[in-house]
Short mmCIF file of N, CA, C and O in Angstrom, two decimals:
data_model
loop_
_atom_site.label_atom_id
_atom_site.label_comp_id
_atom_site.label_asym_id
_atom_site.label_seq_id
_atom_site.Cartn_x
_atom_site.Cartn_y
_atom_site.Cartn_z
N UNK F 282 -86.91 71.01 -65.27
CA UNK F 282 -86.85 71.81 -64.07
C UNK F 282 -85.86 72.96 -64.24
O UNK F 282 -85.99 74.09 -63.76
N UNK F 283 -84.90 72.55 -64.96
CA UNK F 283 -83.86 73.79 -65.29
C UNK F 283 -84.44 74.89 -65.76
O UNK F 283 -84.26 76.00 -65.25
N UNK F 284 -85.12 74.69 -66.68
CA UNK F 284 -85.87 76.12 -67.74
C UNK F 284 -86.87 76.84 -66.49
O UNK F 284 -87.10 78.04 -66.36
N UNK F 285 -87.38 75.70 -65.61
CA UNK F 285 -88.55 76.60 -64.77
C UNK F 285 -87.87 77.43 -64.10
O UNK F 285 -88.33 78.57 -64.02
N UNK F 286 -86.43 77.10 -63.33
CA UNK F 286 -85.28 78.00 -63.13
C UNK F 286 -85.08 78.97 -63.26
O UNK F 286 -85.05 79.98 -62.55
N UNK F 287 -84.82 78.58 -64.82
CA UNK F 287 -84.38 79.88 -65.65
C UNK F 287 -85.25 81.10 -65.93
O UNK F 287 -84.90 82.27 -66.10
N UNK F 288 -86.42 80.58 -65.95
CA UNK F 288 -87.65 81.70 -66.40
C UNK F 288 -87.89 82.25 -64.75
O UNK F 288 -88.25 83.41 -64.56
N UNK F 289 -87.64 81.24 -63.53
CA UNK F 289 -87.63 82.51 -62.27
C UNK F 289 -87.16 83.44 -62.21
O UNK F 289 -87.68 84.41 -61.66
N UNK F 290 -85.68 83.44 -62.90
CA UNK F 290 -84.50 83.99 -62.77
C UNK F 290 -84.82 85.52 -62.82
O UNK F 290 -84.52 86.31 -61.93
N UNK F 291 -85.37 85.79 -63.82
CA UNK F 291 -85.95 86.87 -64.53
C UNK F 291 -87.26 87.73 -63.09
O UNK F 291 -88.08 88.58 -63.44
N UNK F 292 -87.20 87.47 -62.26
CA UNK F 292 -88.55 87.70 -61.71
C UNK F 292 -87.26 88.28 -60.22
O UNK F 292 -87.21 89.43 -59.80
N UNK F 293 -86.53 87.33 -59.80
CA UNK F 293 -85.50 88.04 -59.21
C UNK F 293 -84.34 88.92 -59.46
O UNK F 293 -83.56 88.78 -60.41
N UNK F 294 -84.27 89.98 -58.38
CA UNK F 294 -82.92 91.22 -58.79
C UNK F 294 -81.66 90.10 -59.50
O UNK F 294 -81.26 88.99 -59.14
N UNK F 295 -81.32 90.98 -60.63
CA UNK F 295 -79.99 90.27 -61.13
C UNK F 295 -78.99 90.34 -59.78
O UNK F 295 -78.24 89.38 -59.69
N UNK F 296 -78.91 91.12 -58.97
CA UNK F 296 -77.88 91.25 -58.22
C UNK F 296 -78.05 90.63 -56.94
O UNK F 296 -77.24 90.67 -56.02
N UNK F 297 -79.13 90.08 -56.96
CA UNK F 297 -79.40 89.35 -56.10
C UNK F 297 -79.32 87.37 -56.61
O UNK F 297 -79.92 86.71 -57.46
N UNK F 298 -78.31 87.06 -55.62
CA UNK F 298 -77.69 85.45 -56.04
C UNK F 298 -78.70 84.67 -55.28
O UNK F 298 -78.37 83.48 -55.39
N UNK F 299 -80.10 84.80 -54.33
CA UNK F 299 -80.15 84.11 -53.80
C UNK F 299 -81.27 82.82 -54.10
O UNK F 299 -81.98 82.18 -53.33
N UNK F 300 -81.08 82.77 -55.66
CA UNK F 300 -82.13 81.65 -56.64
C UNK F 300 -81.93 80.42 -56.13
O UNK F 300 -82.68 79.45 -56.14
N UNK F 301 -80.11 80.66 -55.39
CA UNK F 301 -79.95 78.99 -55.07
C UNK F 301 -81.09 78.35 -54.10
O UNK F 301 -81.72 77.30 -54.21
N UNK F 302 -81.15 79.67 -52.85
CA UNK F 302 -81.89 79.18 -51.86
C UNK F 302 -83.30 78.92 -51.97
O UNK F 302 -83.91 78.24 -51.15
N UNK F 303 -84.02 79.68 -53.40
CA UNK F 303 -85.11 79.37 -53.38
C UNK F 303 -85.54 78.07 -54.24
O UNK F 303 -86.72 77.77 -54.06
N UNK F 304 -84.95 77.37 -55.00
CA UNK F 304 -84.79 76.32 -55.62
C UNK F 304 -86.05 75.34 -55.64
O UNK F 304 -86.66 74.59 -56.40
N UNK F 305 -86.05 75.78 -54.37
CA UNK F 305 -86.80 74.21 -53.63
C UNK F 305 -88.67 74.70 -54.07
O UNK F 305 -89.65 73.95 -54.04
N UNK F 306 -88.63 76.03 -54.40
CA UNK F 306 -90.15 76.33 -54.95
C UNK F 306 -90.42 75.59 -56.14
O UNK F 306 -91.24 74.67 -56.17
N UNK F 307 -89.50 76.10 -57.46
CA UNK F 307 -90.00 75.45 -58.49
C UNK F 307 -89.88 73.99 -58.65
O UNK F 307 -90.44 73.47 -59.62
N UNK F 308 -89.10 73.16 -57.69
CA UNK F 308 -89.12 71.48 -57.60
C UNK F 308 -90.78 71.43 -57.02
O UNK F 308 -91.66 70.89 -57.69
N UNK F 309 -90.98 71.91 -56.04
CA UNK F 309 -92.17 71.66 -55.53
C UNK F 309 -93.44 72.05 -56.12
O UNK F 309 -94.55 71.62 -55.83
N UNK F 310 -93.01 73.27 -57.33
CA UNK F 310 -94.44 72.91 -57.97
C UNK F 310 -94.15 72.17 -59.02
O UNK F 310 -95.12 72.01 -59.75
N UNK F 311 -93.29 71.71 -59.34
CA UNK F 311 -93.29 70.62 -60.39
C UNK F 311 -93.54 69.42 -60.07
O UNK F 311 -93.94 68.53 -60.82
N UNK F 312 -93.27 69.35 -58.67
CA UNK F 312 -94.01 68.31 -58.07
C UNK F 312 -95.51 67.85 -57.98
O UNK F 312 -96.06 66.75 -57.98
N UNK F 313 -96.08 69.50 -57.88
CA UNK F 313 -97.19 69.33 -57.32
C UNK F 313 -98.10 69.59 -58.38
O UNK F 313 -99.25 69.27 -58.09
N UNK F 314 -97.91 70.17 -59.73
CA UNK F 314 -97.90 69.61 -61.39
C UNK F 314 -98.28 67.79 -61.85
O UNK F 314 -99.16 67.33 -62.58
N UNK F 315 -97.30 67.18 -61.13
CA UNK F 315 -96.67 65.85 -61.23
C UNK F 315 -97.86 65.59 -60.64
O UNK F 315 -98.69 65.11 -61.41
N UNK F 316 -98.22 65.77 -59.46
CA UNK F 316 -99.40 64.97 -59.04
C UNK F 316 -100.57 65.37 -59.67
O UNK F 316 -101.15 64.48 -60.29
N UNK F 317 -101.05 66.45 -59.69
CA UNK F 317 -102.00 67.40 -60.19
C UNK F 317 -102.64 66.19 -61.91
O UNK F 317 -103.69 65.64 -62.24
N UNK F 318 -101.38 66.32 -62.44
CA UNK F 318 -101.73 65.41 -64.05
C UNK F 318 -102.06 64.40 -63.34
O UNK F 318 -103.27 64.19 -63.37
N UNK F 319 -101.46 63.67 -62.71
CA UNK F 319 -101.72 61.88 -62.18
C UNK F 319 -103.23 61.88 -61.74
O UNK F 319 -104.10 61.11 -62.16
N UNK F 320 -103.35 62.71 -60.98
CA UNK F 320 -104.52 62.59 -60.41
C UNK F 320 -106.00 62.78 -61.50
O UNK F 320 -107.14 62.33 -61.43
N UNK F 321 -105.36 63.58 -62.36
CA UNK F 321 -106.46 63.88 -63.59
C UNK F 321 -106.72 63.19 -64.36
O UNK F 321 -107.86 63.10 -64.80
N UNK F 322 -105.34 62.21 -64.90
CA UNK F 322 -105.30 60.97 -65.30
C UNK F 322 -106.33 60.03 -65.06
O UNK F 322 -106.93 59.42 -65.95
N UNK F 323 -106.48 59.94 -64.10
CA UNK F 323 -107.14 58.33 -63.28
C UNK F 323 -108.36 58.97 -62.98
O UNK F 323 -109.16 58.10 -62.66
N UNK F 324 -108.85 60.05 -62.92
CA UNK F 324 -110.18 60.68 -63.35
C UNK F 324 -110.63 60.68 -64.81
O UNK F 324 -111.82 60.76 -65.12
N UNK F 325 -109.69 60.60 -65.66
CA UNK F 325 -109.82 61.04 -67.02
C UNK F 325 -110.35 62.45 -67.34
O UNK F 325 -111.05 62.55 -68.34
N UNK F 326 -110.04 63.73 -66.47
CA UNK F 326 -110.08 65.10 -66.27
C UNK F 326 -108.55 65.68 -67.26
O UNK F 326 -107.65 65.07 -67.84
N UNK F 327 -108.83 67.01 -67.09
CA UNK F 327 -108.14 67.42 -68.53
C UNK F 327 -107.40 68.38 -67.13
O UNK F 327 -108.04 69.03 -66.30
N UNK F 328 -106.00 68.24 -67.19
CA UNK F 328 -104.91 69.12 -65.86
C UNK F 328 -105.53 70.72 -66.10
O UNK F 328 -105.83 71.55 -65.23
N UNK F 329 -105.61 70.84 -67.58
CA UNK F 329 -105.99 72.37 -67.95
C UNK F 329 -107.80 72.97 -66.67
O UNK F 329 -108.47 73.96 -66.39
N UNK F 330 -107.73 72.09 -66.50
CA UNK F 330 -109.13 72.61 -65.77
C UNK F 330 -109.27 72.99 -64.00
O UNK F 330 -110.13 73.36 -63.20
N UNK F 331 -107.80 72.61 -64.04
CA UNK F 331 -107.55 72.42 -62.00
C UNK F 331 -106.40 73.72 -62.21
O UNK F 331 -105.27 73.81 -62.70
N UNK F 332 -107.41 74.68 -61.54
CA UNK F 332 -106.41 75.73 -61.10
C UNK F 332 -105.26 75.47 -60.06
O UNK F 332 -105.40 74.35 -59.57
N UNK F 333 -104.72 75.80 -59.82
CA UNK F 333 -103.22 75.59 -58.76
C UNK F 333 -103.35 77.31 -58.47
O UNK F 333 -103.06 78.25 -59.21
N UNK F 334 -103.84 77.29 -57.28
CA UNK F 334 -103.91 78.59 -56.43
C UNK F 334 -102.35 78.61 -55.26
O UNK F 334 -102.03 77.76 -54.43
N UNK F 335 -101.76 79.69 -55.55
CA UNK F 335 -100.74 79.43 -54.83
C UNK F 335 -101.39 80.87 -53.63
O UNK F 335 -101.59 81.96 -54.16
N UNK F 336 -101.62 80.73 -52.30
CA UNK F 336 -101.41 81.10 -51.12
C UNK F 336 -100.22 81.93 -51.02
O UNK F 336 -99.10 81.61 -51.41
N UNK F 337 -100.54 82.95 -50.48
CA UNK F 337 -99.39 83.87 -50.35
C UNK F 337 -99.46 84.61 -49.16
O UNK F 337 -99.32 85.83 -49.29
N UNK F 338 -99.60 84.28 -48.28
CA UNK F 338 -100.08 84.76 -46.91
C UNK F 338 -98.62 84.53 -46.00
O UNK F 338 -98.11 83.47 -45.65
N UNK F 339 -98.19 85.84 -45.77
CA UNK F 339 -96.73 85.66 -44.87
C UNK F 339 -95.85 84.68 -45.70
O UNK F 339 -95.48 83.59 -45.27
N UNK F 340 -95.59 85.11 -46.81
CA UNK F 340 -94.89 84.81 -47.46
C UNK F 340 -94.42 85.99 -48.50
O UNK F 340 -95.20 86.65 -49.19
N UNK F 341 -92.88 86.13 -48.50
CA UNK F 341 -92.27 87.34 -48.50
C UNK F 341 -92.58 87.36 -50.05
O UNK F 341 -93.29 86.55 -50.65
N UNK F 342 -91.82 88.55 -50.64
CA UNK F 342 -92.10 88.96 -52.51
C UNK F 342 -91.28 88.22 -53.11
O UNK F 342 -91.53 87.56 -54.13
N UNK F 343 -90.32 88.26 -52.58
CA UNK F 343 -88.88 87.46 -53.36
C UNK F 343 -89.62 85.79 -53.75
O UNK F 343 -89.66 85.23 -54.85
N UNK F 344 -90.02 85.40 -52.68
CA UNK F 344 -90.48 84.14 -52.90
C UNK F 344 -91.58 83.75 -54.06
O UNK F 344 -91.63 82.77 -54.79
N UNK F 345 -92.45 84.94 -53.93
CA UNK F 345 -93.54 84.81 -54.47
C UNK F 345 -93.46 85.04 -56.08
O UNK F 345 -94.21 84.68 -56.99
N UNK F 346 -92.12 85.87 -56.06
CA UNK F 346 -91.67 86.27 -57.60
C UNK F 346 -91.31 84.70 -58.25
O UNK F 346 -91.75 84.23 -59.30
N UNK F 347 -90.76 84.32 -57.68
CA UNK F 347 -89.77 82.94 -58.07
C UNK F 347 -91.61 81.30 -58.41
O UNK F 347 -92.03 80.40 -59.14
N UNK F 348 -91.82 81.92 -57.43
CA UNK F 348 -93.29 81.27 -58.27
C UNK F 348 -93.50 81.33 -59.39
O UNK F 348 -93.25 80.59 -60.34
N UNK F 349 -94.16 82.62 -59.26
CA UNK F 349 -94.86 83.17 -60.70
C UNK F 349 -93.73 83.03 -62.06
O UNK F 349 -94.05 83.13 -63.24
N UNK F 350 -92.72 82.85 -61.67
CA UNK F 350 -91.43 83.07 -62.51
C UNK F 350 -91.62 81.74 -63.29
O UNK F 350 -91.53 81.74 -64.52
N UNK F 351 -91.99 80.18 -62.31
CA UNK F 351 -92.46 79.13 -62.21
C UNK F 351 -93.53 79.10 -62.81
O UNK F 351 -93.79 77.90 -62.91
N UNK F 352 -94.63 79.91 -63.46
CA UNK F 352 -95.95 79.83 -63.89
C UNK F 352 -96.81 79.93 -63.33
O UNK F 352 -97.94 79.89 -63.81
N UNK F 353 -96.55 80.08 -62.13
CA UNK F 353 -98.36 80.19 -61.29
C UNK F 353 -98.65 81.78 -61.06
O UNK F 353 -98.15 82.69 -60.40
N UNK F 354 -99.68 81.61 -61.92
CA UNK F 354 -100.32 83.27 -61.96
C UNK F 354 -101.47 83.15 -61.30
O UNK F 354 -102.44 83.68 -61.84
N UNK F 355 -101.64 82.57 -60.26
CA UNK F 355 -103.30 82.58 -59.47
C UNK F 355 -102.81 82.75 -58.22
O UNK F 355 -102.08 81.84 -57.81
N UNK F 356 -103.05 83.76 -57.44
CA UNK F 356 -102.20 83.83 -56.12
C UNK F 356 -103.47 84.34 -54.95
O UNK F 356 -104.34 85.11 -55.34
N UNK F 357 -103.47 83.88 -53.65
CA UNK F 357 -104.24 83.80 -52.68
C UNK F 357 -104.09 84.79 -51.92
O UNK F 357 -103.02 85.26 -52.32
N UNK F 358 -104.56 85.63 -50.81
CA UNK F 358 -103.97 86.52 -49.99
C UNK F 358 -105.32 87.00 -49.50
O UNK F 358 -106.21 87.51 -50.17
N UNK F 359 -105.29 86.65 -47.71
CA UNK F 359 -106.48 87.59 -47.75
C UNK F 359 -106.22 88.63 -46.50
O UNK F 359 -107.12 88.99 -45.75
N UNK F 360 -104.63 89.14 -46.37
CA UNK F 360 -104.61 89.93 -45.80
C UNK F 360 -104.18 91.14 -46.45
O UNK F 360 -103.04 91.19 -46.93
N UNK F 361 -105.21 92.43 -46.54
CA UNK F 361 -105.41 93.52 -47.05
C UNK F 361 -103.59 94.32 -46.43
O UNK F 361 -102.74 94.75 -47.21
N UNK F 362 -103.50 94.31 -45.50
CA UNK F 362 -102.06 95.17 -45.02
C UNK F 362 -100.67 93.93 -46.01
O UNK F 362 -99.55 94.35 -46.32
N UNK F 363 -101.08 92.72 -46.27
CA UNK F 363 -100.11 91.98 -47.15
C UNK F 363 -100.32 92.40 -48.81
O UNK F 363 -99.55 92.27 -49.75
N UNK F 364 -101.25 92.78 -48.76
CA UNK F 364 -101.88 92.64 -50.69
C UNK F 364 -101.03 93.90 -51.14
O UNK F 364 -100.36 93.84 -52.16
N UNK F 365 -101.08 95.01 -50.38
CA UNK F 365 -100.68 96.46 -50.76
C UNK F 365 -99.26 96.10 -51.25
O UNK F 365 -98.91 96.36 -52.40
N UNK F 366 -98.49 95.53 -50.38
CA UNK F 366 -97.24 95.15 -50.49
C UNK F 366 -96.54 94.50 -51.74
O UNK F 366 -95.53 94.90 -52.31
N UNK F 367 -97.43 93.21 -52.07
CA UNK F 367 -97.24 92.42 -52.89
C UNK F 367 -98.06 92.50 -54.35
O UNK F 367 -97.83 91.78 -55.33
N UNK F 368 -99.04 93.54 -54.26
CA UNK F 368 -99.90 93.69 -55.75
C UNK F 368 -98.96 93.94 -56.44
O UNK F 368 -98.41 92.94 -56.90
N UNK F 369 -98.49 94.99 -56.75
CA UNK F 369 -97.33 95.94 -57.84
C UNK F 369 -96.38 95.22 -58.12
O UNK F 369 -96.48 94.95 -59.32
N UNK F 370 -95.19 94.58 -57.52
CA UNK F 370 -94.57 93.65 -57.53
C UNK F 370 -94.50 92.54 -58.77
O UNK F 370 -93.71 92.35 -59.69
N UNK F 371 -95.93 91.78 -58.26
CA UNK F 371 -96.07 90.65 -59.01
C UNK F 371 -96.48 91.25 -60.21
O UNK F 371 -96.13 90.45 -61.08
N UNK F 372 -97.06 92.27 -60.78
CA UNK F 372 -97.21 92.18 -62.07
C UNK F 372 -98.93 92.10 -62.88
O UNK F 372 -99.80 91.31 -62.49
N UNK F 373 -99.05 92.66 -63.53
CA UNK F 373 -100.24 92.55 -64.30
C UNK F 373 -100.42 91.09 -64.92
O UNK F 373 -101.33 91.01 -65.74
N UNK F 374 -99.83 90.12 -64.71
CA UNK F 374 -100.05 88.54 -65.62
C UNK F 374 -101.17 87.49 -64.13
O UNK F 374 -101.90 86.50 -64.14
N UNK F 375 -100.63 88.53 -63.03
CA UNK F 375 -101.17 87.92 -61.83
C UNK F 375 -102.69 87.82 -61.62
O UNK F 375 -103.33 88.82 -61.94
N UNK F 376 -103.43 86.63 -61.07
CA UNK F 376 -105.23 87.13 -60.52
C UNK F 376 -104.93 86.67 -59.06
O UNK F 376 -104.22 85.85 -58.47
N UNK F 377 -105.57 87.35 -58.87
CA UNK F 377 -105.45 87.57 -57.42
C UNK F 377 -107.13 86.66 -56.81
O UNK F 377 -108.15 86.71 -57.49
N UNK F 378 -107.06 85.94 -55.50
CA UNK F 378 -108.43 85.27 -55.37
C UNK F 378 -108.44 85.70 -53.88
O UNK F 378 -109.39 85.42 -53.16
#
């Protein structure tokens, strides 16, 4: 969980300290990783095949950086006055659904 951290880190302003508060993203997709395999497990399904779409709807950039920072490059949005905002931002590694 530390390294997923660390690789957010990079996605937020250096001058900005506030990684502490977002913390609780990359536990939760490592969580939700954690289940994601289990569940594929006991299917005998391969994790590589279950996209993890992360939703981004009223949910600010900062946050959304610290995701992707986390690995999730599949991001949701289907409000056109939100997308403008948040396309550029996230980066060319992003797909957008």
């Amino acid at each position: 969980m530390r390294l997923m951290r660390q690789k957010a880190m990079k996605y937020i302003n250096s001058e900005d300290d506030s990684m502490e508060d977002y913390g609780y993203i990359s536990e939760n997709i490592e969580n939700i990783r954690k289940n994601i395999d289990a569940a594929c497990k006991r299917r005998g399904r391969d994790p590589k095949d279950v996209l993890l779409l992360a939703v981004s709807k009223t949910v600010d950039v900062d946050r959304i950086k610290v995701a992707v920072g986390c690995g999730l490059n599949s991001l949701g949005e289907n409000r056109v006055q939100e997308i403008m905002e948040k396309y550029e931002p996230m980066g060319e590694n992003v797909k957008w659904h």
